Short mmCIF file of the C-alpha atoms (twelve columns), coordinates in Angstrom:
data_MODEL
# 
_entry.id   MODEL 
# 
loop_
_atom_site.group_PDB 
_atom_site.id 
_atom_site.type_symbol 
_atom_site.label_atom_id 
_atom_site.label_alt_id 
_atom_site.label_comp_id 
_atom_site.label_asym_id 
_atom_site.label_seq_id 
_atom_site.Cartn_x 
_atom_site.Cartn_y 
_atom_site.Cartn_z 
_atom_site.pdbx_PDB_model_num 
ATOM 1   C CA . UNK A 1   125.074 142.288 170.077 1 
ATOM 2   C CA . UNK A 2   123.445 145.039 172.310 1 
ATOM 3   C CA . UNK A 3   124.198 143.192 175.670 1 
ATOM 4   C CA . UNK A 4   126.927 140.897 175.259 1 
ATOM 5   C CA . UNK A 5   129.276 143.412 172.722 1 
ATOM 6   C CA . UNK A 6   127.963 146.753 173.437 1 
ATOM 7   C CA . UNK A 7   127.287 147.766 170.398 1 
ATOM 8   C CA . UNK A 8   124.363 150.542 170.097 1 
ATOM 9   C CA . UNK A 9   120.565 149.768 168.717 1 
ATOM 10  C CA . UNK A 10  121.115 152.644 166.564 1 
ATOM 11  C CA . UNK A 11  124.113 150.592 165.150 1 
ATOM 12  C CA . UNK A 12  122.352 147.602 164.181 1 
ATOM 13  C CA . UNK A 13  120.330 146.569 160.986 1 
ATOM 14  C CA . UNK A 14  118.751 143.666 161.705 1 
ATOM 15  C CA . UNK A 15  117.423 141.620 158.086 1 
ATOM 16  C CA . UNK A 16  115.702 138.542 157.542 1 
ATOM 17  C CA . UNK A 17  117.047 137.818 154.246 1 
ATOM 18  C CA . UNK A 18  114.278 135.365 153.823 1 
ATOM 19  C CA . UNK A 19  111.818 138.599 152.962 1 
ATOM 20  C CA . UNK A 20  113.954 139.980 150.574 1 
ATOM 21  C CA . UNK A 21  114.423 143.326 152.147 1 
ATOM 22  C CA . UNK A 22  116.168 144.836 148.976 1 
ATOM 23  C CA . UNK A 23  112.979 144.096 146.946 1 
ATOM 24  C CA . UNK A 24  109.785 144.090 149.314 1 
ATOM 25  C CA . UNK A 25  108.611 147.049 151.894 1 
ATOM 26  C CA . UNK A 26  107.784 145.186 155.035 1 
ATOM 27  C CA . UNK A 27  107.070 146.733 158.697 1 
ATOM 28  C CA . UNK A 28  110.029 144.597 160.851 1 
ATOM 29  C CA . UNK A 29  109.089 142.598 163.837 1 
ATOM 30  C CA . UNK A 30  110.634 143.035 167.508 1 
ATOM 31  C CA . UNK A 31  113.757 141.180 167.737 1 
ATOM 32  C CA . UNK A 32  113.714 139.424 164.113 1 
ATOM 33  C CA . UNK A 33  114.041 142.340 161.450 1 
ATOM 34  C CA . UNK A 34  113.772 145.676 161.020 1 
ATOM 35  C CA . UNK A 35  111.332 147.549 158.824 1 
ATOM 36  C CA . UNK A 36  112.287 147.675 155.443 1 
ATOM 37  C CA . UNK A 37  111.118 149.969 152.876 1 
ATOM 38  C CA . UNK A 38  112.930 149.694 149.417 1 
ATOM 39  C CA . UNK A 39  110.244 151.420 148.131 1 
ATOM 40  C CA . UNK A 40  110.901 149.664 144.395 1 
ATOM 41  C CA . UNK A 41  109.036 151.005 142.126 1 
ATOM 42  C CA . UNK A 42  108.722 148.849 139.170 1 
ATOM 43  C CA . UNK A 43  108.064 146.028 141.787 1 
ATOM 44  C CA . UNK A 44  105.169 143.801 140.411 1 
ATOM 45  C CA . UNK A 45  102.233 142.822 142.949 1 
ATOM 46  C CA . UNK A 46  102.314 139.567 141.426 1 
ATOM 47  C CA . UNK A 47  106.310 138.782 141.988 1 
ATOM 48  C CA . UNK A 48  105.585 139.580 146.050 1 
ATOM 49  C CA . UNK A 49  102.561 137.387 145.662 1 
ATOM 50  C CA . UNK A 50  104.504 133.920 144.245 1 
ATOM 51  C CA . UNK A 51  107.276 134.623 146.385 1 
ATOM 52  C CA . UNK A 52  105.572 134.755 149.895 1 
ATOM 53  C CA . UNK A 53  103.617 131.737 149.122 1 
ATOM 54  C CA . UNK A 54  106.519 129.772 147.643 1 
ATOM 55  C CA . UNK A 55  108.116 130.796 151.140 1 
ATOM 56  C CA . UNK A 56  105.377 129.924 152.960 1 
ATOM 57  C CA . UNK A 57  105.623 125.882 151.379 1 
ATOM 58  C CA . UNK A 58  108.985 125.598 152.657 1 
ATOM 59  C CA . UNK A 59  108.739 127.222 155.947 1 
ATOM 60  C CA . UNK A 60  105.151 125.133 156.221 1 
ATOM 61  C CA . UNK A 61  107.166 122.356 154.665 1 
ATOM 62  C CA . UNK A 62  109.826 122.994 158.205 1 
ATOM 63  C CA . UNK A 63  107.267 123.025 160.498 1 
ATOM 64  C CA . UNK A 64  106.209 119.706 159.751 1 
ATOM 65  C CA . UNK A 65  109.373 118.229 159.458 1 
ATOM 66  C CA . UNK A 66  109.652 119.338 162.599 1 
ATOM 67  C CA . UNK A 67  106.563 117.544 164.275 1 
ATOM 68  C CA . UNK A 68  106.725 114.719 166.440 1 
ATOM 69  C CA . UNK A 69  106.520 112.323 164.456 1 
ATOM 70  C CA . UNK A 70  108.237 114.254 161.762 1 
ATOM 71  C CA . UNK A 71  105.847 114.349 158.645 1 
ATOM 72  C CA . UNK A 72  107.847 111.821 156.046 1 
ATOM 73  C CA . UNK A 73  107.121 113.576 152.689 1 
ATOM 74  C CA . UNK A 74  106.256 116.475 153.259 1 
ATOM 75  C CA . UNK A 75  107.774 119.834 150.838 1 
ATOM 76  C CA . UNK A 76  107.976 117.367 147.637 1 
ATOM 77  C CA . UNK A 77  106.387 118.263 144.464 1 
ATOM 78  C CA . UNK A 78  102.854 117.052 143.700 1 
ATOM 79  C CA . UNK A 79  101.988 115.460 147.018 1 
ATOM 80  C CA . UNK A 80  98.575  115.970 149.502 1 
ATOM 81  C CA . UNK A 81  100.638 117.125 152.296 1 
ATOM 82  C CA . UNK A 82  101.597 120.329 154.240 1 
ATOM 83  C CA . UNK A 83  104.379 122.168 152.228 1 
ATOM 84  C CA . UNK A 84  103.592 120.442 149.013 1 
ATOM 85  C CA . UNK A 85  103.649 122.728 146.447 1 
ATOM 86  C CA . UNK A 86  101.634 121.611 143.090 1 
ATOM 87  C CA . UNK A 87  104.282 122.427 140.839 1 
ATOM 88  C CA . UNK A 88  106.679 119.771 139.332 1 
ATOM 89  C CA . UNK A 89  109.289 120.689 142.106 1 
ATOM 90  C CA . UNK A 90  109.529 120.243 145.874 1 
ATOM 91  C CA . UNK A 91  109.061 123.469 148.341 1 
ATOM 92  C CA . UNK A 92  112.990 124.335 148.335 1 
ATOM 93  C CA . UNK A 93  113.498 124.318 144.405 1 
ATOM 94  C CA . UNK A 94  110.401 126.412 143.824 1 
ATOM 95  C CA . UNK A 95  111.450 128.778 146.157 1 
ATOM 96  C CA . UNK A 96  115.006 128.754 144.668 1 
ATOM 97  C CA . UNK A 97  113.497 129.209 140.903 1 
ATOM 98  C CA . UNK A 98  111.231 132.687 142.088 1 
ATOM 99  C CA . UNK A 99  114.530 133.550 144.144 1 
ATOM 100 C CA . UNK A 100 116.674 133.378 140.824 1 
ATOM 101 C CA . UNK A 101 113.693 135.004 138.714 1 
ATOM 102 C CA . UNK A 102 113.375 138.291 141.342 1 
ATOM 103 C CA . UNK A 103 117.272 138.242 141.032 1 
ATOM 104 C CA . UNK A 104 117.419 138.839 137.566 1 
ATOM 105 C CA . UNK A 105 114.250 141.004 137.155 1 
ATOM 106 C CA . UNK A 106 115.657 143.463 140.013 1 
ATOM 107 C CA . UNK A 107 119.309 143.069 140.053 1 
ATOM 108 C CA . UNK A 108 119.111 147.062 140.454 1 
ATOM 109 C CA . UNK A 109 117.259 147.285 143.428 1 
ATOM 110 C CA . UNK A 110 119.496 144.595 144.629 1 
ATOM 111 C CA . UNK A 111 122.769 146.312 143.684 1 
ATOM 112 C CA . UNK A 112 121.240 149.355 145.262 1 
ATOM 113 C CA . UNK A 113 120.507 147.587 148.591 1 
ATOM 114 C CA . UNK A 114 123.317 146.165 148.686 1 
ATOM 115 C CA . UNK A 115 125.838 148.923 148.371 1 
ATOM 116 C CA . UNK A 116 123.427 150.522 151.078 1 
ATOM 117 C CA . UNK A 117 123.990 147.552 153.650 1 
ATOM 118 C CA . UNK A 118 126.624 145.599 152.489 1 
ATOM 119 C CA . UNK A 119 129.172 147.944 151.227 1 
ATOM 120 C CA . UNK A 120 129.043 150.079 154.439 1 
ATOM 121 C CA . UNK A 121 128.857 147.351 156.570 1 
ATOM 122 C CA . UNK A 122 131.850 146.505 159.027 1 
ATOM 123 C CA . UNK A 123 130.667 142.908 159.701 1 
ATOM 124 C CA . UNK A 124 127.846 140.653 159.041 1 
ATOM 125 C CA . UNK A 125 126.620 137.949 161.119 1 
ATOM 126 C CA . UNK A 126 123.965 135.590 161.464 1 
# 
């Protein structure tokens, strides 16, 4: 966006909506996201704790999909394999039901965030 539209650094939020940057502080990373602090206060340890890992099933869950040969299996409920969560449901619908559950426990910090990033926003891409 920098080189190809000119648009300035200072002009640019970069998000990786994967981390939940309405919810959870994190530092950014070079040329993936930007550091996001929230700062929410009621946040429970515990509701950053089961998200990350849920994350981490599916995006361990990708990575092996994405070995040659492609692990067969891998991300459903109950099995040995990498991305397997323990639970009754594969990698993606775990992650999906701790999505929902942060959702609805912090719908103000996400209504805040939101009206920070979206509402001001003159486009969005990804």
């Amino acid at each position: 966006m920098e080189d190809m539209m000119g648009l300035p650094r200072e002009n640019i939020t970069m998000i990786q909506i994967l981390e939940k940057p309405w919810l959870f502080n994190r530092a950014g990373r070079l040329a993936n996201d930007d550091k996001s602090e929230p700062n929410v206060s009621e946040l429970d340890p515990a509701d950053e704790k089961k998200y990350f890992a849920a994350l981490q099933l599916t995006q361990d869950a990708y990575a092996a999909l994405k070995e040659r040969p492609p692990q067969v299996g891998t991300g459903q409920a109950g099995k040995k394999l990498r991305g397997c969560p323990a639970s009754r449901l594969n990698c993606a619908d775990a992650l999906a039901e701790v999505s929902a559950a942060l959702k609805e426990k912090y719908t103000e910090a996400l209504d805040r965030w939101c009206t920070e990033y979206i509402d001001g926003a003159d486009f969005i891409c990804g």
